[in-house]
Amino acid sequence: DTGVSQNPRHKITKRGQNVTFRCDPISEHNRLYWYRQTLGQGPEFLTYFQNEAQLEKSRLLSDRFSAERPKGSFSTLEIQRTEQGDSAMYLCASDRGAGNTIYFGEGSWLTVV
Amino acid sequence: KNEVEQSPQNLTAQEGEFITINCSYSVGISALHWLQQHPGGGIVSLFMLSSGKKKHGRLIATINIQEKHSSLHITASHPRDSAVYICAVGQGGSEKLVFGKGTKLTVNP
């Protein structure tokens, strides 16, 4: 148990539907990250929060993707109008700041059919 | 060319063998991470290092900043070491990690 909790763990959705994933980081961690991983590849950075502020976003994060961390605790990642290319595992991670160990959640698997 | 390259992509070993996984990177870094990923997705941080060498149990990680290269060694490998090992680098000026594609290790009994 890494302490970072993600849900749902698995989601199958039809193309065009919206999906939302939730991440609960370790409680004292002020930094939270979202990554995306496809089969056979390493994770790719999507976005990063320090407390409630979204400080960095990847070009991978198209306008169909939005992430929030409203109170600096849990975070949500929403994908609107899903496409088959969105099928991947969405990983959340958190840490206490630079130089500290990063902790990953188990990931949320998305399949768009 | 990826910013982080790992070799080999796949590695099969017999129990007890000494394992080495390599990572080369092409950018300036603030830190390098070695991570372990088991089937099903969960990723565990093994090491974070910015210089020298670290050891934890049967695992040893080294980094050569001048050569932009790091190695992960596993001594006396065991079937439970079977996993994907991923190298990731943190770049100065950005909080994101850039990951290699991973090395799939299978240790047979």
Coordinates of C-alpha atoms in Angstrom, one line a residue:
Chain A
D1 CA 0.0 0.0 0.0
T2 CA 1.7 3.1 -1.3
G3 CA -0.7 5.5 0.4
V4 CA -1.8 7.2 -2.9
S5 CA -5.3 6.1 -3.7
Q6 CA -6.9 6.2 -7.2
N7 CA -10.3 5.4 -8.3
P8 CA -11.9 3.9 -10.2
R9 CA -9.2 1.3 -10.9
H10 CA -10.8 0.3 -14.2
K11 CA -13.1 2.2 -16.5
I12 CA -14.6 1.1 -19.8
T13 CA -16.4 3.8 -21.6
K14 CA -17.9 4.4 -25.0
R15 CA -16.2 6.8 -27.4
G16 CA -17.5 10.3 -26.9
Q17 CA -18.4 9.9 -23.2
N18 CA -16.8 11.8 -20.4
V19 CA -14.8 10.1 -17.6
T20 CA -13.4 11.4 -14.3
F21 CA -10.6 9.9 -12.3
R22 CA -9.9 10.8 -8.7
C23 CA -6.6 10.7 -6.8
D24 CA -6.2 11.0 -3.1
P25 CA -2.5 11.7 -2.3
I26 CA -0.7 11.0 0.9
S27 CA -2.1 13.6 3.2
E28 CA 1.0 15.7 4.0
H29 CA 2.2 15.8 0.4
N30 CA 1.8 19.2 -1.2
R31 CA 2.8 18.1 -4.7
L32 CA 0.6 16.0 -6.9
Y33 CA 1.3 14.7 -10.4
W34 CA -0.7 13.0 -13.2
Y35 CA 1.0 10.8 -15.7
R36 CA -0.3 8.6 -18.5
Q37 CA 1.1 5.2 -19.5
T38 CA 0.4 3.1 -22.5
L39 CA 1.4 -0.6 -22.9
G40 CA 5.2 -1.1 -23.3
Q41 CA 6.0 2.6 -22.7
G42 CA 7.1 4.5 -19.7
P43 CA 4.8 7.0 -18.1
E44 CA 4.4 10.5 -19.7
F45 CA 3.9 13.6 -17.7
L46 CA 0.5 15.3 -17.9
T47 CA 0.3 17.9 -15.2
Y48 CA 1.5 18.9 -11.8
F49 CA 0.0 20.7 -8.8
Q50 CA 1.6 22.4 -5.8
N51 CA -1.1 22.6 -3.3
E52 CA -4.2 23.8 -5.3
A53 CA -2.2 25.6 -8.0
Q54 CA -1.7 23.8 -11.3
L55 CA 1.9 24.9 -12.1
E56 CA 2.8 22.8 -15.2
K57 CA 0.9 21.2 -18.0
S58 CA 2.1 19.0 -20.8
R59 CA 1.2 19.6 -24.5
L60 CA -0.3 16.1 -24.2
L61 CA -3.1 17.7 -22.1
S62 CA -5.4 18.7 -24.9
D63 CA -8.4 20.9 -24.3
R64 CA -10.5 17.7 -23.7
F65 CA -8.5 17.1 -20.5
S66 CA -8.9 19.1 -17.3
A67 CA -7.4 18.5 -13.9
E68 CA -8.2 20.2 -10.6
R69 CA -7.1 20.1 -7.1
P70 CA -9.6 22.4 -5.5
K71 CA -8.5 22.3 -1.8
G72 CA -5.0 21.2 -2.3
S73 CA -5.9 17.7 -1.2
F74 CA -7.5 15.2 -3.7
S75 CA -7.3 15.8 -7.4
T76 CA -9.6 14.9 -10.3
L77 CA -8.7 14.3 -13.9
E78 CA -11.6 14.6 -16.4
I79 CA -11.5 13.6 -20.0
Q80 CA -14.3 14.9 -22.2
R81 CA -15.5 13.4 -25.4
T82 CA -13.2 10.4 -25.0
E83 CA -11.4 8.9 -28.0
Q84 CA -9.9 5.5 -28.5
G85 CA -6.4 7.0 -28.3
D86 CA -7.2 8.0 -24.7
S87 CA -7.1 4.3 -23.7
A88 CA -4.2 4.1 -21.2
M89 CA -3.4 3.9 -17.6
Y90 CA -3.6 7.2 -15.7
L91 CA -1.2 7.4 -12.8
C92 CA -1.2 9.8 -9.9
A93 CA 1.8 10.5 -7.8
S94 CA 2.6 12.7 -4.8
D95 CA 5.6 13.9 -2.9
R96 CA 6.6 16.4 -0.2
G97 CA 8.8 18.5 -2.5
A98 CA 12.1 18.4 -4.3
G99 CA 14.5 15.8 -3.0
N100 CA 11.8 13.7 -1.4
T101 CA 10.6 10.2 -2.5
I102 CA 7.7 10.2 -4.9
Y103 CA 4.9 7.8 -4.3
F104 CA 2.6 6.4 -7.0
G105 CA -0.9 5.2 -6.9
E106 CA -1.9 1.9 -8.5
G107 CA -3.3 3.7 -11.6
S108 CA -6.6 3.9 -13.3
W109 CA -7.0 1.9 -16.4
L110 CA -9.2 3.5 -19.1
T111 CA -10.5 1.6 -22.1
V112 CA -12.4 3.5 -24.7
V113 CA -14.5 1.3 -27.0
Chain B
K1 CA 15.9 9.9 -29.8
N2 CA 14.3 9.6 -26.3
E3 CA 15.8 11.7 -23.6
V4 CA 16.1 8.6 -21.4
E5 CA 17.3 5.3 -22.9
Q6 CA 17.3 2.1 -21.0
S7 CA 19.0 -1.2 -21.9
P8 CA 18.3 -4.0 -22.2
Q9 CA 14.6 -3.8 -23.0
N10 CA 14.1 -7.4 -21.8
L11 CA 16.3 -9.5 -19.5
T12 CA 15.9 -13.1 -18.5
A13 CA 18.1 -14.5 -15.7
Q14 CA 18.4 -17.5 -13.5
E15 CA 17.9 -17.2 -9.8
G16 CA 21.1 -16.1 -8.1
E17 CA 22.5 -14.2 -11.1
F18 CA 23.9 -10.7 -10.8
I19 CA 21.7 -8.3 -12.8
T20 CA 22.7 -5.0 -14.4
I21 CA 20.2 -2.5 -16.0
N22 CA 21.6 0.6 -17.7
C23 CA 20.1 4.0 -18.2
S24 CA 21.5 6.9 -20.3
Y25 CA 20.1 10.3 -20.5
S26 CA 20.7 13.3 -22.7
V27 CA 19.5 16.2 -20.6
G28 CA 20.8 18.0 -17.5
I29 CA 19.1 16.5 -14.5
S30 CA 18.5 17.4 -10.9
A31 CA 18.0 13.8 -9.8
L32 CA 17.6 10.3 -11.3
H33 CA 15.1 7.8 -10.0
W34 CA 14.9 4.0 -10.3
L35 CA 11.4 2.6 -10.0
Q36 CA 9.9 -0.8 -10.0
Q37 CA 6.6 -1.6 -11.7
H38 CA 4.8 -4.9 -11.1
P39 CA 2.0 -6.3 -13.4
G40 CA -1.2 -4.4 -12.6
G41 CA 0.5 -1.0 -12.6
G42 CA 1.7 0.0 -9.2
I43 CA 5.1 1.8 -9.3
V44 CA 7.4 1.8 -6.3
S45 CA 10.4 4.2 -5.9
L46 CA 13.6 2.2 -5.3
F47 CA 16.2 5.0 -5.4
M48 CA 16.6 8.7 -6.0
L49 CA 20.1 9.8 -6.6
S50 CA 22.0 12.8 -7.9
S51 CA 25.6 11.5 -7.4
G52 CA 27.6 8.5 -6.4
K53 CA 26.0 5.3 -5.3
K54 CA 23.2 4.0 -3.1
K55 CA 22.5 0.6 -1.7
H56 CA 19.4 -1.0 -0.3
G57 CA 19.5 -4.7 0.5
R58 CA 20.4 -6.5 -2.7
L59 CA 19.9 -3.4 -4.9
I60 CA 22.6 -1.0 -5.8
A61 CA 22.3 2.1 -7.9
T62 CA 25.1 4.2 -9.3
I63 CA 25.2 7.3 -11.3
N64 CA 28.0 9.0 -13.3
I65 CA 27.0 12.6 -13.9
Q66 CA 29.8 13.4 -16.4
E67 CA 28.9 10.4 -18.6
K68 CA 25.1 10.9 -18.0
H69 CA 24.7 7.2 -17.1
S70 CA 23.3 5.2 -14.3
S71 CA 23.1 1.5 -13.5
L72 CA 20.9 -0.5 -11.3
H73 CA 22.4 -3.8 -10.0
I74 CA 20.6 -6.6 -8.3
T75 CA 22.7 -9.2 -6.5
A76 CA 21.6 -12.7 -5.9
S77 CA 18.5 -12.2 -8.0
H78 CA 15.3 -14.0 -7.0
P79 CA 12.0 -14.7 -8.9
R80 CA 10.3 -12.1 -6.8
D81 CA 12.6 -9.5 -8.4
S82 CA 10.7 -10.1 -11.7
A83 CA 9.2 -6.8 -12.7
V84 CA 9.7 -3.8 -15.0
Y85 CA 12.4 -1.5 -13.8
I86 CA 12.1 2.1 -15.0
C87 CA 14.7 4.9 -15.0
A88 CA 13.3 8.4 -14.7
V89 CA 15.0 11.8 -14.6
G90 CA 14.0 15.0 -13.0
Q91 CA 15.1 18.0 -15.0
G92 CA 16.2 21.3 -13.4
G93 CA 13.5 23.9 -13.8
S94 CA 10.7 21.5 -14.1
E95 CA 9.0 19.3 -11.6
K96 CA 8.1 16.6 -14.1
L97 CA 9.9 13.3 -14.4
V98 CA 10.9 12.0 -17.8
F99 CA 10.8 8.2 -18.0
G100 CA 12.6 5.5 -19.9
K101 CA 10.5 2.8 -21.5
G102 CA 11.5 0.3 -18.8
T103 CA 13.4 -3.0 -18.6
K104 CA 11.3 -6.1 -18.2
L105 CA 13.2 -8.5 -15.9
T106 CA 12.2 -12.1 -15.5
V107 CA 14.1 -14.2 -13.0
N108 CA 13.5 -17.9 -13.4
P109 CA 13.9 -20.3 -10.5

